[in-house]
Amino acid sequence: MTSQSFAAKTVAQSPRTRTLLLGGLLAGPVYVAVGLLEMLTRPGFDIRRHSLSLLSNGDLGWIHITLFIVTGALVLAGAAGLRGALRGGRGGTWAPILLGLYGLGLIGAGLFRADPALGFPPGTPADANAVGTSGLLHLVCGALGFLGLIGACLALARRFAGQGERGWAWFSALTGILFFAAFFGIVAGSQGGPATVTVVNLAFTAAVVLSWGWLSAVAARLRAALTA
């Protein structure tokens, strides 16, 4: 099975498609690098207790808001590139749509800020956990985006499996499954004790990093296929 078989031959050598896929490739490194810098430098933030979305609050909250919107736009570009690369093949319809939903979810999560909670930003009561209108819309956008990401993982897993590329099929399927499990865990365990909150927060953070790595890897794989 050659690398060319992964991408639709009708769009091979398309500079525009390769450029769009570059957005999908870069979205993850940008999100992880900026998010890590925020985690290490924002006073009062503790990844064991606080979700990354809380970084949208405070005087420097604009950085994380911008991060959501910029990476969402990059994912949308990647979804457009995916559509071009897979046009006419298995997964060529639903995988780009679902990945595009993830991009829109990220943008929505930036436009609607998560509510301050659990002592962050500094000055917020340690037991604060109320959800207002903006926070609710943030959660809805995030949930829809995450479902889109999971669906895109599974759609591409099916495509890879159909082409006999078992390693990529397993990578895609496990990314989707593990992200779903981590997302379910963060929803179910958010009201638990400190130990539970720590476990689900760290597991979800790991799943986010894994999913970004998967997206970058798939985008790079597609770009390589288009030049084969």
GROMACS .gro file of C-alpha atoms in nm:
model
  228
    1MET     CA    1   0.000   0.000   0.000
    2THR     CA    2   0.169   0.320  -0.114
    3SER     CA    3   0.134   0.656   0.056
    4GLN     CA    4  -0.042   0.786  -0.255
    5SER     CA    5  -0.332   0.547  -0.191
    6PHE     CA    6  -0.428   0.731   0.127
    7ALA     CA    7  -0.514   1.053  -0.055
    8ALA     CA    8  -0.748   1.090  -0.348
    9LYS     CA    9  -0.535   1.078  -0.663
   10THR     CA   10  -0.748   1.349  -0.829
   11VAL     CA   11  -0.608   1.617  -0.599
   12ALA     CA   12  -0.247   1.499  -0.578
   13GLN     CA   13   0.010   1.776  -0.605
   14SER     CA   14  -0.249   2.038  -0.497
   15PRO     CA   15  -0.058   2.329  -0.333
   16ARG     CA   16  -0.380   2.470  -0.187
   17THR     CA   17  -0.473   2.140  -0.022
   18ARG     CA   18  -0.124   2.101   0.123
   19THR     CA   19  -0.136   2.457   0.259
   20LEU     CA   20  -0.472   2.396   0.425
   21LEU     CA   21  -0.345   2.071   0.578
   22LEU     CA   22  -0.057   2.268   0.725
   23GLY     CA   23  -0.316   2.443   0.942
   24GLY     CA   24  -0.422   2.108   1.086
   25LEU     CA   25  -0.060   2.013   1.141
   26LEU     CA   26   0.027   2.334   1.328
   27ALA     CA   27  -0.287   2.366   1.542
   28GLY     CA   28  -0.173   2.112   1.802
   29PRO     CA   29   0.182   2.237   1.855
   30VAL     CA   30   0.052   2.594   1.888
   31TYR     CA   31  -0.215   2.496   2.142
   32VAL     CA   32   0.016   2.275   2.349
   33ALA     CA   33   0.307   2.522   2.351
   34VAL     CA   34   0.100   2.826   2.445
   35GLY     CA   35  -0.114   2.628   2.691
   36LEU     CA   36   0.195   2.491   2.865
   37LEU     CA   37   0.345   2.837   2.892
   38GLU     CA   38   0.021   2.964   3.044
   39MET     CA   39   0.007   2.678   3.293
   40LEU     CA   40   0.361   2.749   3.410
   41THR     CA   41   0.328   3.126   3.436
   42ARG     CA   42  -0.028   3.212   3.537
   43PRO     CA   43  -0.041   3.274   3.915
   44GLY     CA   44  -0.280   3.044   4.099
   45PHE     CA   45  -0.335   2.797   3.817
   46ASP     CA   46  -0.301   2.429   3.908
   47ILE     CA   47  -0.368   2.171   3.636
   48ARG     CA   48  -0.454   1.917   3.907
   49ARG     CA   49  -0.756   2.126   4.007
   50HIS     CA   50  -0.831   2.360   3.720
   51SER     CA   51  -0.938   2.292   3.365
   52LEU     CA   52  -0.744   2.465   3.088
   53SER     CA   53  -1.057   2.660   2.996
   54LEU     CA   54  -1.028   2.858   3.320
   55LEU     CA   55  -0.722   3.028   3.170
   56SER     CA   56  -0.967   3.241   2.969
   57ASN     CA   57  -1.031   3.441   3.289
   58GLY     CA   58  -0.827   3.714   3.453
   59ASP     CA   59  -0.619   3.998   3.312
   60LEU     CA   60  -0.433   3.762   3.079
   61GLY     CA   61  -0.741   3.565   2.983
   62TRP     CA   62  -0.732   3.717   2.635
   63ILE     CA   63  -0.432   3.495   2.557
   64HIS     CA   64  -0.628   3.174   2.601
   65ILE     CA   65  -0.934   3.319   2.428
   66THR     CA   66  -0.714   3.406   2.130
   67LEU     CA   67  -0.559   3.059   2.148
   68PHE     CA   68  -0.900   2.895   2.120
   69ILE     CA   69  -0.999   3.107   1.822
   70VAL     CA   70  -0.667   3.079   1.636
   71THR     CA   71  -0.635   2.703   1.680
   72GLY     CA   72  -1.003   2.662   1.589
   73ALA     CA   73  -0.936   2.848   1.265
   74LEU     CA   74  -0.632   2.629   1.198
   75VAL     CA   75  -0.843   2.317   1.254
   76LEU     CA   76  -1.104   2.449   1.010
   77ALA     CA   77  -0.828   2.497   0.755
   78GLY     CA   78  -0.711   2.143   0.823
   79ALA     CA   79  -1.066   2.014   0.776
   80ALA     CA   80  -1.084   2.189   0.438
   81GLY     CA   81  -0.753   2.030   0.344
   82LEU     CA   82  -0.884   1.693   0.457
   83ARG     CA   83  -1.187   1.737   0.235
   84GLY     CA   84  -0.965   1.811  -0.063
   85ALA     CA   85  -0.729   1.522   0.004
   86LEU     CA   86  -0.999   1.261   0.066
   87ARG     CA   87  -1.255   1.375  -0.193
   88GLY     CA   88  -1.423   1.078  -0.358
   89GLY     CA   89  -1.291   0.822  -0.111
   90ARG     CA   90  -1.410   0.653   0.207
   91GLY     CA   91  -1.439   0.906   0.487
   92GLY     CA   92  -1.409   1.191   0.241
   93THR     CA   93  -1.744   1.338   0.345
   94TRP     CA   94  -1.785   1.282   0.716
   95ALA     CA   95  -1.428   1.307   0.843
   96PRO     CA   96  -1.384   1.669   0.722
   97ILE     CA   97  -1.731   1.768   0.848
   98LEU     CA   98  -1.666   1.621   1.192
   99LEU     CA   99  -1.321   1.777   1.214
  100GLY     CA  100  -1.474   2.108   1.107
  101LEU     CA  101  -1.722   2.074   1.394
  102TYR     CA  102  -1.425   2.043   1.629
  103GLY     CA  103  -1.278   2.365   1.487
  104LEU     CA  104  -1.608   2.548   1.531
  105GLY     CA  105  -1.632   2.415   1.887
  106LEU     CA  106  -1.291   2.560   1.969
  107ILE     CA  107  -1.388   2.899   1.829
  108GLY     CA  108  -1.716   2.891   2.024
  109ALA     CA  109  -1.526   2.797   2.341
  110GLY     CA  110  -1.317   3.109   2.289
  111LEU     CA  111  -1.611   3.337   2.224
  112PHE     CA  112  -1.796   3.213   2.534
  113ARG     CA  113  -1.572   3.225   2.837
  114ALA     CA  114  -1.572   2.956   3.107
  115ASP     CA  115  -1.685   3.084   3.446
  116PRO     CA  116  -1.420   3.150   3.715
  117ALA     CA  117  -1.407   2.856   3.954
  118LEU     CA  118  -1.218   2.685   4.234
  119GLY     CA  119  -1.001   2.982   4.328
  120PHE     CA  120  -0.898   3.077   3.974
  121PRO     CA  121  -0.829   3.343   3.879
  122PRO     CA  122  -0.691   3.463   4.216
  123GLY     CA  123  -0.967   3.626   4.417
  124THR     CA  124  -1.229   3.371   4.311
  125PRO     CA  125  -1.373   3.179   4.610
  126ALA     CA  126  -1.212   2.836   4.649
  127ASP     CA  127  -1.551   2.664   4.639
  128ALA     CA  128  -1.690   2.863   4.343
  129ASN     CA  129  -1.833   2.631   4.079
  130ALA     CA  130  -2.140   2.812   3.944
  131VAL     CA  131  -2.217   2.804   3.572
  132GLY     CA  132  -2.362   3.115   3.411
  133THR     CA  133  -2.487   3.171   3.056
  134SER     CA  134  -2.140   3.220   2.908
  135GLY     CA  135  -2.005   2.920   3.094
  136LEU     CA  136  -2.295   2.703   2.978
  137LEU     CA  137  -2.243   2.803   2.615
  138HIS     CA  138  -1.872   2.733   2.659
  139LEU     CA  139  -1.954   2.382   2.778
  140VAL     CA  140  -2.199   2.323   2.491
  141CYS     CA  141  -1.947   2.439   2.230
  142GLY     CA  142  -1.677   2.227   2.388
  143ALA     CA  143  -1.896   1.917   2.404
  144LEU     CA  144  -2.006   1.949   2.040
  145GLY     CA  145  -1.647   2.007   1.932
  146PHE     CA  146  -1.522   1.706   2.126
  147LEU     CA  147  -1.789   1.484   1.973
  148GLY     CA  148  -1.679   1.607   1.631
  149LEU     CA  149  -1.317   1.521   1.710
  150ILE     CA  150  -1.409   1.173   1.832
  151GLY     CA  151  -1.620   1.114   1.522
  152ALA     CA  152  -1.336   1.229   1.294
  153CYS     CA  153  -1.097   0.988   1.466
  154LEU     CA  154  -1.334   0.697   1.410
  155ALA     CA  155  -1.416   0.796   1.051
  156LEU     CA  156  -1.047   0.804   0.962
  157ALA     CA  157  -0.986   0.480   1.152
  158ARG     CA  158  -1.240   0.317   0.921
  159ARG     CA  159  -1.067   0.461   0.615
  160PHE     CA  160  -0.725   0.342   0.727
  161ALA     CA  161  -0.860  -0.004   0.809
  162GLY     CA  162  -1.020  -0.027   0.465
  163GLN     CA  163  -0.683   0.046   0.308
  164GLY     CA  164  -0.502  -0.211   0.518
  165GLU     CA  165  -0.306   0.044   0.722
  166ARG     CA  166  -0.364  -0.117   1.060
  167GLY     CA  167  -0.121   0.096   1.259
  168TRP     CA  168  -0.289   0.419   1.153
  169ALA     CA  169  -0.631   0.262   1.200
  170TRP     CA  170  -0.549   0.164   1.559
  171PHE     CA  171  -0.388   0.501   1.630
  172SER     CA  172  -0.700   0.682   1.510
  173ALA     CA  173  -0.948   0.451   1.684
  174LEU     CA  174  -0.763   0.452   2.017
  175THR     CA  175  -0.728   0.830   2.009
  176GLY     CA  176  -1.105   0.866   1.966
  177ILE     CA  177  -1.186   0.604   2.230
  178LEU     CA  178  -0.941   0.739   2.488
  179PHE     CA  179  -1.056   1.096   2.431
  180PHE     CA  180  -1.418   0.987   2.479
  181ALA     CA  181  -1.325   0.807   2.802
  182ALA     CA  182  -1.135   1.111   2.932
  183PHE     CA  183  -1.418   1.346   2.837
  184PHE     CA  184  -1.672   1.121   3.010
  185GLY     CA  185  -1.443   1.109   3.313
  186ILE     CA  186  -1.415   1.487   3.337
  187VAL     CA  187  -1.794   1.520   3.323
  188ALA     CA  188  -1.864   1.242   3.571
  189GLY     CA  189  -1.581   1.315   3.812
  190SER     CA  190  -1.581   1.694   3.825
  191GLN     CA  191  -1.788   1.696   4.144
  192GLY     CA  192  -1.578   1.430   4.318
  193GLY     CA  193  -1.319   1.465   4.590
  194PRO     CA  194  -0.973   1.623   4.539
  195ALA     CA  195  -0.811   1.293   4.441
  196THR     CA  196  -1.080   1.220   4.181
  197VAL     CA  197  -1.060   1.570   4.036
  198THR     CA  198  -0.683   1.540   4.006
  199VAL     CA  199  -0.704   1.208   3.823
  200VAL     CA  200  -0.972   1.317   3.575
  201ASN     CA  201  -0.804   1.654   3.509
  202LEU     CA  202  -0.466   1.494   3.438
  203ALA     CA  203  -0.625   1.219   3.227
  204PHE     CA  204  -0.819   1.473   3.022
  205THR     CA  205  -0.509   1.688   2.973
  206ALA     CA  206  -0.320   1.381   2.848
  207ALA     CA  207  -0.608   1.299   2.611
  208VAL     CA  208  -0.604   1.655   2.475
  209VAL     CA  209  -0.230   1.630   2.402
  210LEU     CA  210  -0.281   1.287   2.241
  211SER     CA  211  -0.560   1.416   2.017
  212TRP     CA  212  -0.354   1.714   1.904
  213GLY     CA  213  -0.066   1.480   1.827
  214TRP     CA  214  -0.299   1.257   1.625
  215LEU     CA  215  -0.428   1.551   1.422
  216SER     CA  216  -0.075   1.673   1.346
  217ALA     CA  217   0.033   1.322   1.246
  218VAL     CA  218  -0.265   1.268   1.015
  219ALA     CA  219  -0.220   1.608   0.853
  220ALA     CA  220   0.150   1.535   0.797
  221ARG     CA  221   0.060   1.191   0.655
  222LEU     CA  222  -0.184   1.343   0.409
  223ARG     CA  223   0.058   1.614   0.300
  224ALA     CA  224   0.322   1.350   0.232
  225ALA     CA  225   0.072   1.143   0.034
  226LEU     CA  226  -0.009   1.440  -0.187
  227THR     CA  227   0.354   1.471  -0.296
  228ALA     CA  228   0.417   1.099  -0.348
   0.00000   0.00000   0.00000
